[in-house]
GROMACS .gro file of C-alpha atoms in nm:
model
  359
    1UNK     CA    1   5.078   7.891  10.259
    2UNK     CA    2   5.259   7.668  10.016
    3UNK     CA    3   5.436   7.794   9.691
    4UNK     CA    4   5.163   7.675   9.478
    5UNK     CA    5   4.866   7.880   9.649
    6UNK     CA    6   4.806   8.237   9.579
    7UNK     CA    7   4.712   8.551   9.854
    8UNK     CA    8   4.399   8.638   9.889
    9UNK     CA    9   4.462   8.989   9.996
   10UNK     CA   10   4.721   9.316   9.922
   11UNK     CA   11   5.068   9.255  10.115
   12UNK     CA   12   5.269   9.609  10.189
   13UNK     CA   13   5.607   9.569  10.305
   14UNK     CA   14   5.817   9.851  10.393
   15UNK     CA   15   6.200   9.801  10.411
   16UNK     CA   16   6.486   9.994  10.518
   17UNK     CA   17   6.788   9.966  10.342
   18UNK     CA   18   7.188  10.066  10.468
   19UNK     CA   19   7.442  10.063  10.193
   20UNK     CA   20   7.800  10.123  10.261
   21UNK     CA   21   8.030   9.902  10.112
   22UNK     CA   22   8.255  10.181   9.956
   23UNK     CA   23   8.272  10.541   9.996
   24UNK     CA   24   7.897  10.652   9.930
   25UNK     CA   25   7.705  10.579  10.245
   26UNK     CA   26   7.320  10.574  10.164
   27UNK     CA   27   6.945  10.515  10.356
   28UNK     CA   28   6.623  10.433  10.177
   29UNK     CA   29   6.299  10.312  10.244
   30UNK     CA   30   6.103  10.146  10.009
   31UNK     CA   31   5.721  10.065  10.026
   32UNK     CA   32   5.638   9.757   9.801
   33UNK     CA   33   5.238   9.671   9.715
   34UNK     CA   34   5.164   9.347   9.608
   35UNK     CA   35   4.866   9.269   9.418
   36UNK     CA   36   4.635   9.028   9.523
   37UNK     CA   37   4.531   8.680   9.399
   38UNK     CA   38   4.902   8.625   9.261
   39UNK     CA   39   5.032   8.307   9.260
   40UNK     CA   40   5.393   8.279   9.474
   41UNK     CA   41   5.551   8.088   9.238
   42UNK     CA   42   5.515   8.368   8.981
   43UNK     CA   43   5.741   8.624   8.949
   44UNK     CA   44   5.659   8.873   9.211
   45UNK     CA   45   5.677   9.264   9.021
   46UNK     CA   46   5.478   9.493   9.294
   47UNK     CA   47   5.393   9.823   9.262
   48UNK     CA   48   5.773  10.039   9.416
   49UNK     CA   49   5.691  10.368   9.648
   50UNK     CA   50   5.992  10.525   9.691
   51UNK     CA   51   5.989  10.666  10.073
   52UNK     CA   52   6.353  10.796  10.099
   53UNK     CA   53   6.678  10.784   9.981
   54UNK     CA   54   6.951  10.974  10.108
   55UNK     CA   55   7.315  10.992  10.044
   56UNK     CA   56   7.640  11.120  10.181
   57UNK     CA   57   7.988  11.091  10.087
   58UNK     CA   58   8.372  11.041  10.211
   59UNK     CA   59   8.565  11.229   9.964
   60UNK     CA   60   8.997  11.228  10.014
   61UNK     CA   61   9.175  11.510   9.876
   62UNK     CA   62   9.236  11.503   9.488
   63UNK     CA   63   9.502  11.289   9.360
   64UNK     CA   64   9.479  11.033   9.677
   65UNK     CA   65   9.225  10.703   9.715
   66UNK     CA   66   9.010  10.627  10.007
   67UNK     CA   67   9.144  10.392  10.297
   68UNK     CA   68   8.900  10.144  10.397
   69UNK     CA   69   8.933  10.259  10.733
   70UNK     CA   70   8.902  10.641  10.672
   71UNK     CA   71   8.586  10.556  10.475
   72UNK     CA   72   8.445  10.293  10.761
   73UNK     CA   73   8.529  10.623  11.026
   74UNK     CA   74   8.320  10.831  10.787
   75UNK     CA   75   7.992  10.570  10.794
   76UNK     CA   76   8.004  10.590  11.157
   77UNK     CA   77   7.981  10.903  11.210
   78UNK     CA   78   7.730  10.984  10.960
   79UNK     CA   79   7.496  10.726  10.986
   80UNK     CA   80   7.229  10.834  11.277
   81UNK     CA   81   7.197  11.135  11.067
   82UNK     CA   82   7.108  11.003  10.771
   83UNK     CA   83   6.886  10.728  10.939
   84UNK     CA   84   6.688  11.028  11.055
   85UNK     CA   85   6.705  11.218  10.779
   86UNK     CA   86   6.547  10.935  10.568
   87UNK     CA   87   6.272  10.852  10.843
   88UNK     CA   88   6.207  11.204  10.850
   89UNK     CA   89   6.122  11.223  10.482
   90UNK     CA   90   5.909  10.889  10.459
   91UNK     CA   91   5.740  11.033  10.766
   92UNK     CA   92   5.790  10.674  10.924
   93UNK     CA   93   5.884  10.524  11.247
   94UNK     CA   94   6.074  10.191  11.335
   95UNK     CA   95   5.687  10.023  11.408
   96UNK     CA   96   5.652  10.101  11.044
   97UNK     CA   97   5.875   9.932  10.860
   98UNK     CA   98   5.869   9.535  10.802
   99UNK     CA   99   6.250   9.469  10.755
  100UNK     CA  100   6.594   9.600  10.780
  101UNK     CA  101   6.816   9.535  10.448
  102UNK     CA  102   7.156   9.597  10.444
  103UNK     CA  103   7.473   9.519  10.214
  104UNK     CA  104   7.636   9.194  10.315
  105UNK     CA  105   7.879   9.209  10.018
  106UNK     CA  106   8.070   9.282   9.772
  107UNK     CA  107   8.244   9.533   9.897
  108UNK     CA  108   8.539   9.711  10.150
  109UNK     CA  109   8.550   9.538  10.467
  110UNK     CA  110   8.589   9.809  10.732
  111UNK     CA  111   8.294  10.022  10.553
  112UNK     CA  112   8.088   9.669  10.555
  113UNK     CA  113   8.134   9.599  10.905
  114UNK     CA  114   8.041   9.936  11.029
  115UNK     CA  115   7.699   9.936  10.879
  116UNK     CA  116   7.662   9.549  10.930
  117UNK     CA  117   7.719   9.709  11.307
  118UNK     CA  118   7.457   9.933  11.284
  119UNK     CA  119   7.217   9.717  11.089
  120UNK     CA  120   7.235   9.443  11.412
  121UNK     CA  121   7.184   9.681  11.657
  122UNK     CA  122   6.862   9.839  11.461
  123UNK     CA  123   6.732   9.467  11.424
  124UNK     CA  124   6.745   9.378  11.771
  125UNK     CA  125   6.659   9.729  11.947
  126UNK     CA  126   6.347   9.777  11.667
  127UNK     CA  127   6.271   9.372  11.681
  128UNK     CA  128   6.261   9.344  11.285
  129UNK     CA  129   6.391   9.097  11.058
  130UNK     CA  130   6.740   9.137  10.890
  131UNK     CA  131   6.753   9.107  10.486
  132UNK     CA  132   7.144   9.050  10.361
  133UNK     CA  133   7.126   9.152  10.016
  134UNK     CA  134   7.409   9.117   9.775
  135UNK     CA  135   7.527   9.490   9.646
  136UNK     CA  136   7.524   9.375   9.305
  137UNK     CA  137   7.175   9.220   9.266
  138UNK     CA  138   7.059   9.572   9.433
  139UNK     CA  139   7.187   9.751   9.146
  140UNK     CA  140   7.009   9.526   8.943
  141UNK     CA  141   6.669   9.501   9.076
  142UNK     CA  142   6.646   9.905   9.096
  143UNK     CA  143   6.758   9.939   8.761
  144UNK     CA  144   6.499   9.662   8.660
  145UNK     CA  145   6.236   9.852   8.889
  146UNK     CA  146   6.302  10.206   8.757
  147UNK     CA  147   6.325  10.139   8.384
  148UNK     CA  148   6.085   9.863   8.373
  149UNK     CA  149   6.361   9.669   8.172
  150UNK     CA  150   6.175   9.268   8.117
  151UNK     CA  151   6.468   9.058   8.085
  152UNK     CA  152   6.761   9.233   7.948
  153UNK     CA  153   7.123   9.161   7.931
  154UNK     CA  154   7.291   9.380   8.228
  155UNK     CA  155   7.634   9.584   8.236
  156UNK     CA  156   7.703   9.631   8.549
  157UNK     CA  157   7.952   9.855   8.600
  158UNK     CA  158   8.133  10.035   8.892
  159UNK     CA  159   8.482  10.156   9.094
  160UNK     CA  160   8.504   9.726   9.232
  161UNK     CA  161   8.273   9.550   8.963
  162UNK     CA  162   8.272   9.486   8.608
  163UNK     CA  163   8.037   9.223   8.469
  164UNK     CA  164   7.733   9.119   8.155
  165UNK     CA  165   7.531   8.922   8.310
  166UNK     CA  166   7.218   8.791   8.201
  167UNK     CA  167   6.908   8.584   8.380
  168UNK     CA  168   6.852   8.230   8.407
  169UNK     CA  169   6.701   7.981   8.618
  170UNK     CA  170   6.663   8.204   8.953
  171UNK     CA  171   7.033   8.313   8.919
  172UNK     CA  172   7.221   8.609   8.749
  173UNK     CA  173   7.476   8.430   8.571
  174UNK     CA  174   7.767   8.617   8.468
  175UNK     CA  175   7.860   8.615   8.110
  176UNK     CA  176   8.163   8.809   8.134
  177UNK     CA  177   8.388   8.990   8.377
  178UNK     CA  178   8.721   9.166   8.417
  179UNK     CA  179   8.996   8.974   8.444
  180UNK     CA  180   9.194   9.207   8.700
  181UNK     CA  181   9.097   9.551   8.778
  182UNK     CA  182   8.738   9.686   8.746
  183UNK     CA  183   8.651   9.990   8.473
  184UNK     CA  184   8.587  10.246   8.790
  185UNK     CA  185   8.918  10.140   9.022
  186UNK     CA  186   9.075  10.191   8.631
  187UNK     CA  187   8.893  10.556   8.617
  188UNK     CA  188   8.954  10.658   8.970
  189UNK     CA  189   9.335  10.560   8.928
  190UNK     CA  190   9.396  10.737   8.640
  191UNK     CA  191   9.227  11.077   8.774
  192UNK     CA  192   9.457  11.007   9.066
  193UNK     CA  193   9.748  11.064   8.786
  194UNK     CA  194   9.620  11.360   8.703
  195UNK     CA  195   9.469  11.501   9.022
  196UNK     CA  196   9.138  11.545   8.954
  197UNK     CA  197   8.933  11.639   9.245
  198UNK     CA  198   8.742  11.314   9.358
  199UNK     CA  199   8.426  11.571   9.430
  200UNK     CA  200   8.144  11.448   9.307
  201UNK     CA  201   8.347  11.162   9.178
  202UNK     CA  202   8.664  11.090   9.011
  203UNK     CA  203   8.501  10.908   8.727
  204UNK     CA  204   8.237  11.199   8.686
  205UNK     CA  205   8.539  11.428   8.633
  206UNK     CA  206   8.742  11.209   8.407
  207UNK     CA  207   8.402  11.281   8.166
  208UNK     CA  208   8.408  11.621   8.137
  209UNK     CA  209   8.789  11.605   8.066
  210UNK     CA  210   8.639  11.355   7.779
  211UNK     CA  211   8.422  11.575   7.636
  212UNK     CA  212   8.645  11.825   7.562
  213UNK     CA  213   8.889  11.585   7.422
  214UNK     CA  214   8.951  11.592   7.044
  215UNK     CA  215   9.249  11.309   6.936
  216UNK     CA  216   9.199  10.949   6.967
  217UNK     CA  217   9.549  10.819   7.098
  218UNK     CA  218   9.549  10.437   7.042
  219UNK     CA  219   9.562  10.233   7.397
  220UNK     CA  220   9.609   9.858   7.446
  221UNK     CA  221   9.224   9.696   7.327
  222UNK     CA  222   9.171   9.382   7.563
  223UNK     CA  223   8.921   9.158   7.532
  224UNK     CA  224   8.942   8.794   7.557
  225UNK     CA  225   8.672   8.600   7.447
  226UNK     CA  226   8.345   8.724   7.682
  227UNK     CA  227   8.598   8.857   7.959
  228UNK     CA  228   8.775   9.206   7.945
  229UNK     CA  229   9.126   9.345   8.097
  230UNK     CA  230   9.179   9.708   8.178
  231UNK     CA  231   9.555   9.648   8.400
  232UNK     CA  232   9.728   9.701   8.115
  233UNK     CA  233   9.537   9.999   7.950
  234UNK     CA  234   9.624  10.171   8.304
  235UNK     CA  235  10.015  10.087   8.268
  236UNK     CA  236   9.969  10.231   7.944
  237UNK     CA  237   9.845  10.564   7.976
  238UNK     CA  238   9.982  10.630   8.286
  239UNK     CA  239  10.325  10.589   8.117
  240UNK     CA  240  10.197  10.852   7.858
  241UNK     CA  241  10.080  11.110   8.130
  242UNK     CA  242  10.397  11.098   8.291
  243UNK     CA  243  10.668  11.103   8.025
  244UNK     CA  244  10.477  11.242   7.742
  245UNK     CA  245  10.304  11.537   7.902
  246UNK     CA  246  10.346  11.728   7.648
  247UNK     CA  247  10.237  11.534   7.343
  248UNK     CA  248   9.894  11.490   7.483
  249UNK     CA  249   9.658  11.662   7.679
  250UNK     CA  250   9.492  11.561   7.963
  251UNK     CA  251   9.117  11.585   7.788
  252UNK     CA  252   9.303  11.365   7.498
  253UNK     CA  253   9.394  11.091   7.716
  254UNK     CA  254   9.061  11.092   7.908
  255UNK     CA  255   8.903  11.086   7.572
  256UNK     CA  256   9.104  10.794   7.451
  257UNK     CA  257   9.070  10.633   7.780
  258UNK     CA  258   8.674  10.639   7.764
  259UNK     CA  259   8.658  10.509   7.398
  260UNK     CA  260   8.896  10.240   7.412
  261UNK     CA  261   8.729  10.074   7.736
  262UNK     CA  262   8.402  10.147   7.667
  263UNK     CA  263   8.411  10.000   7.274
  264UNK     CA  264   8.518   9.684   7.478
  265UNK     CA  265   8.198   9.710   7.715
  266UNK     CA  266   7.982   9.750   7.379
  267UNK     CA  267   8.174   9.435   7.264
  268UNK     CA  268   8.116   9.216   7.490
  269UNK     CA  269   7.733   9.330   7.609
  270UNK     CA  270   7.612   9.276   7.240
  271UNK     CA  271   7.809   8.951   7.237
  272UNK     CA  272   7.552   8.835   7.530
  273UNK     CA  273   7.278   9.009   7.381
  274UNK     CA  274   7.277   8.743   7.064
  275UNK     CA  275   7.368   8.436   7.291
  276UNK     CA  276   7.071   8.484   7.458
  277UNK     CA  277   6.840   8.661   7.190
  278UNK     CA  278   6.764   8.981   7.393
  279UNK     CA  279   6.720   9.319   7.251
  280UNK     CA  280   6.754   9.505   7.600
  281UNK     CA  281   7.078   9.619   7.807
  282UNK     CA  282   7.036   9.748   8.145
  283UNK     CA  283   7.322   9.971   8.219
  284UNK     CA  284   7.350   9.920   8.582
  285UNK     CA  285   7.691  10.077   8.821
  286UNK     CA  286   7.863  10.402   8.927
  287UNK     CA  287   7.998  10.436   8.558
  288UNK     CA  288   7.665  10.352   8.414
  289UNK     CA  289   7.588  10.753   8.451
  290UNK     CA  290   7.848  10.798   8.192
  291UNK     CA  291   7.651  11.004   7.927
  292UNK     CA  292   7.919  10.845   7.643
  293UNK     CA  293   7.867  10.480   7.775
  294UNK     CA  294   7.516  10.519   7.695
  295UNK     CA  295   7.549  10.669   7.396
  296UNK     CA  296   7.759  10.372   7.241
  297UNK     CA  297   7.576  10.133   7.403
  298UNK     CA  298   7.198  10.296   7.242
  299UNK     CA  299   7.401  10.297   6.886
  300UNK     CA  300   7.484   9.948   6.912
  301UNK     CA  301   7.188   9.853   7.067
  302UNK     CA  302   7.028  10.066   6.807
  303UNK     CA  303   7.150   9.892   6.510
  304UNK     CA  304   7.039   9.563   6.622
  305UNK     CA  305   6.703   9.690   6.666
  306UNK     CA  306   6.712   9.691   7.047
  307UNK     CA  307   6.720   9.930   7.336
  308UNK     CA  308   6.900  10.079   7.611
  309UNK     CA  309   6.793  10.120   7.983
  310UNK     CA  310   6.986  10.302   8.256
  311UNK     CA  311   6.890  10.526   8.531
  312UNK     CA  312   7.081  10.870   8.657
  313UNK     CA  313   7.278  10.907   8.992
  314UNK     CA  314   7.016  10.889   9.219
  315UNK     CA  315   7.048  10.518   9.158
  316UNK     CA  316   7.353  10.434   8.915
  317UNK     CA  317   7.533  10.542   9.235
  318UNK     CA  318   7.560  10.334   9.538
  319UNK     CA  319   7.245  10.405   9.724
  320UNK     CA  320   7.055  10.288   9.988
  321UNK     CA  321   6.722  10.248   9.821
  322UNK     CA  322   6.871   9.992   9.552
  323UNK     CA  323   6.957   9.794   9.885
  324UNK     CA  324   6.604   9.800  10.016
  325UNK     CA  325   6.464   9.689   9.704
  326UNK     CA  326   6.603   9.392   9.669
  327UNK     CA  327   6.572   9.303  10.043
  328UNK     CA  328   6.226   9.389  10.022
  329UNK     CA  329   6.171   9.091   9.730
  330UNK     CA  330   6.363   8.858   9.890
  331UNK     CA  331   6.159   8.915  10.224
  332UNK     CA  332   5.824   8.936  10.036
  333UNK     CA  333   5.933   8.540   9.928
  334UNK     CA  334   6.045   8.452  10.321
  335UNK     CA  335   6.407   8.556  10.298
  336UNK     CA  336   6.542   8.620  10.630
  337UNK     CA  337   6.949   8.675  10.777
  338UNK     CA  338   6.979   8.539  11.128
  339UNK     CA  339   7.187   8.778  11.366
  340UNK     CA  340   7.469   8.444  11.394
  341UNK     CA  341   7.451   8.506  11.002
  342UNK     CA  342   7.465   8.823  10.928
  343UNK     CA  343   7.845   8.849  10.857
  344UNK     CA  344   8.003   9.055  10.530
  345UNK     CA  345   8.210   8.896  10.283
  346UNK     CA  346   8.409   9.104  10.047
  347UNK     CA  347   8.357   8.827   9.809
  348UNK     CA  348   7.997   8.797   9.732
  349UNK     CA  349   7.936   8.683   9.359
  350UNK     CA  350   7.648   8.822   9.153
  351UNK     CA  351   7.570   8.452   9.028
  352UNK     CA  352   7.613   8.300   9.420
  353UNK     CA  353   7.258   8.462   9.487
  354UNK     CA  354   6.925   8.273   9.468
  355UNK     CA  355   6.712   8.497   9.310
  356UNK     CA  356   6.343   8.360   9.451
  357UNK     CA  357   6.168   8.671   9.345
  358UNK     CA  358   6.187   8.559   9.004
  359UNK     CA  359   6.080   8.275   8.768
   0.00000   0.00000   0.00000
């Protein structure tokens, strides 16, 4: 069928998705129904079932990081069970689904390779189609999916990404970025100083510290031009929670922390927002959960008469489903990863992708 012709009947595709490329290891299944009589060179928006999505996590002790190789031992052990678990709750079996998604990258290497692993071996033992799908564009086309967001300006921000990107031509062009370090690793770092439990998540904790906060200590404000810096905001504070204990309390400096980095997020976003006329942000990312986030980004947003989407941790997190979303477009347009192809790359850009699905 060529690009120009339309289907003449209802297309279902159910996809798997494995996500893994940092410490949240996740499984979903989506079910996708396309409508018939739709042209494929429109923009293909099908009706999303979600089937499963399941979720398990490596968590070090507080005040110590994850090891990419602690965190790849933890996705191998874990990973049958939650493949299970998620079949279990769609009520599917392998001659049910249509293709196997997985993260090809951004992300940690040894965590990427182990699912990558399992991912192959799935493919070949279950003869279905592979789907690489970049962990970025996942976040994106869930957030898109379960907002119903048209075309906004995205923030998309996490523990390794930091970005406003906006749509164009088939591609998610990024806008602006961190220069160094992104808002999570900045987050996760400074919990570290204070040993925060990373249970449920470093960042998570670092909130409720800022909510109970009170005085606004001033913190390096970085922003050059679209792009942001956060490396020497870090320096900063973690000077202060080390030699000037006790001038300021830990819910102070969280509270600080949070407004100074996330007035440079609303900075930049609305900065994108009037380039390209849009009166929609999709907060998108780990951090996106952040209750205060959202709240600056709504008053901006707000004040320009516009709104703000983002979703809660079921899919701001890293999650499997997000990763079998996006697979599941890409497939639906004839997107599929050879086995000889189906590599990881730590390095995967947002704006390297070819995003088919949409026009």
């Amino acid at each position: 069928m060529s690009t120009a012709e339309a289907s003449s009947e209802a297309r279902t595709i159910v996809a798997l998705g494995l996500e893994g490329s940092a410490n949240k290891l996740g499984v979903g299944i989506v079910k996708h129904v396309y409508p018939t009589g739709v042209p494929a060179n429109v923009e293909l928006r099908p009706e999303m079932i979600e089937l499963a999505n399941v979720r398990d996590t490596y968590n070090p002790p507080p005040g110590e990081g994850f090891l990419p190789r602690d965190v790849a031992a933890h996705h191998r052990a874990t990973i049958i069970t939650l493949l299970n678990q998620a079949l279990a709750e769609a009520q599917l079996g392998p001659k049910d689904l249509h293709c196997i998604c997985y993260t090809k990258g951004p992300g940690m290497g040894a965590p990427l390779q182990s699912v990558a692993l399992v991912a192959r071996t799935l493919s070949q033992i279950w003869k279905l189609p592979l789907v690489g799908v970049n962990h970025c564009v996942g976040h994106i086309e869930m957030g898109r999916a379960i907002t119903g967001a048209e075309n906004p300006v995205v923030l998309y921000v996490s523990g390794g990404n930091t970005q406003v990107i906006a749509y164009s031509q088939q591609t998610y062009r990024i806008f602006g970025e961190t220069l160094d370090i992104a808002i999570g690793n900045c987050l996760d770092r400074f919990a570290r100083v204070l040993r925060l439990p990373n249970d449920p998540s470093p960042g998570y904790n670092i909130e409720q510290y800022a909510k109970r906060g009170s005085k606004y200590i001033e913190l390096p404000y970085t922003v050059k031009g679209m792009d942001v810096s956060f490396s020497g905001i870090l320096s900063f504070i973690e000077k202060l929670a080390k030699t000037e204990a006790e001038k300021h309390t830990p819910e102070d400096l969280c509270y600080s922390l949070q407004e100074t980095m996330f007035a440079m997020l609303v900075e930049i976003t609305e900065r994108a927002m009037a380039h390209i006329g849009s009166k929609e942000v999709l907060v998108v990312g780990g951090v996106g959960c952040n209750v205060r986030l959202q709240e600056m980004m709504g008053q901006m947003a707000k004040e320009r008469d516009g709104k703000v989407f983002a979703t809660d941790m079921r899919y701001c997190i890293d999650n499997g489903i997000m990763i079998a979303q996006a697979g599941a477009l890409a497939f639906a347009r004839g997107f599929t990863t050879l086995i000889k192809d189906s590599w990881i790359t730590q390095r995967f850009r947002t704006d390297q992708v070819h995003v088919e699905w949409r026009t």
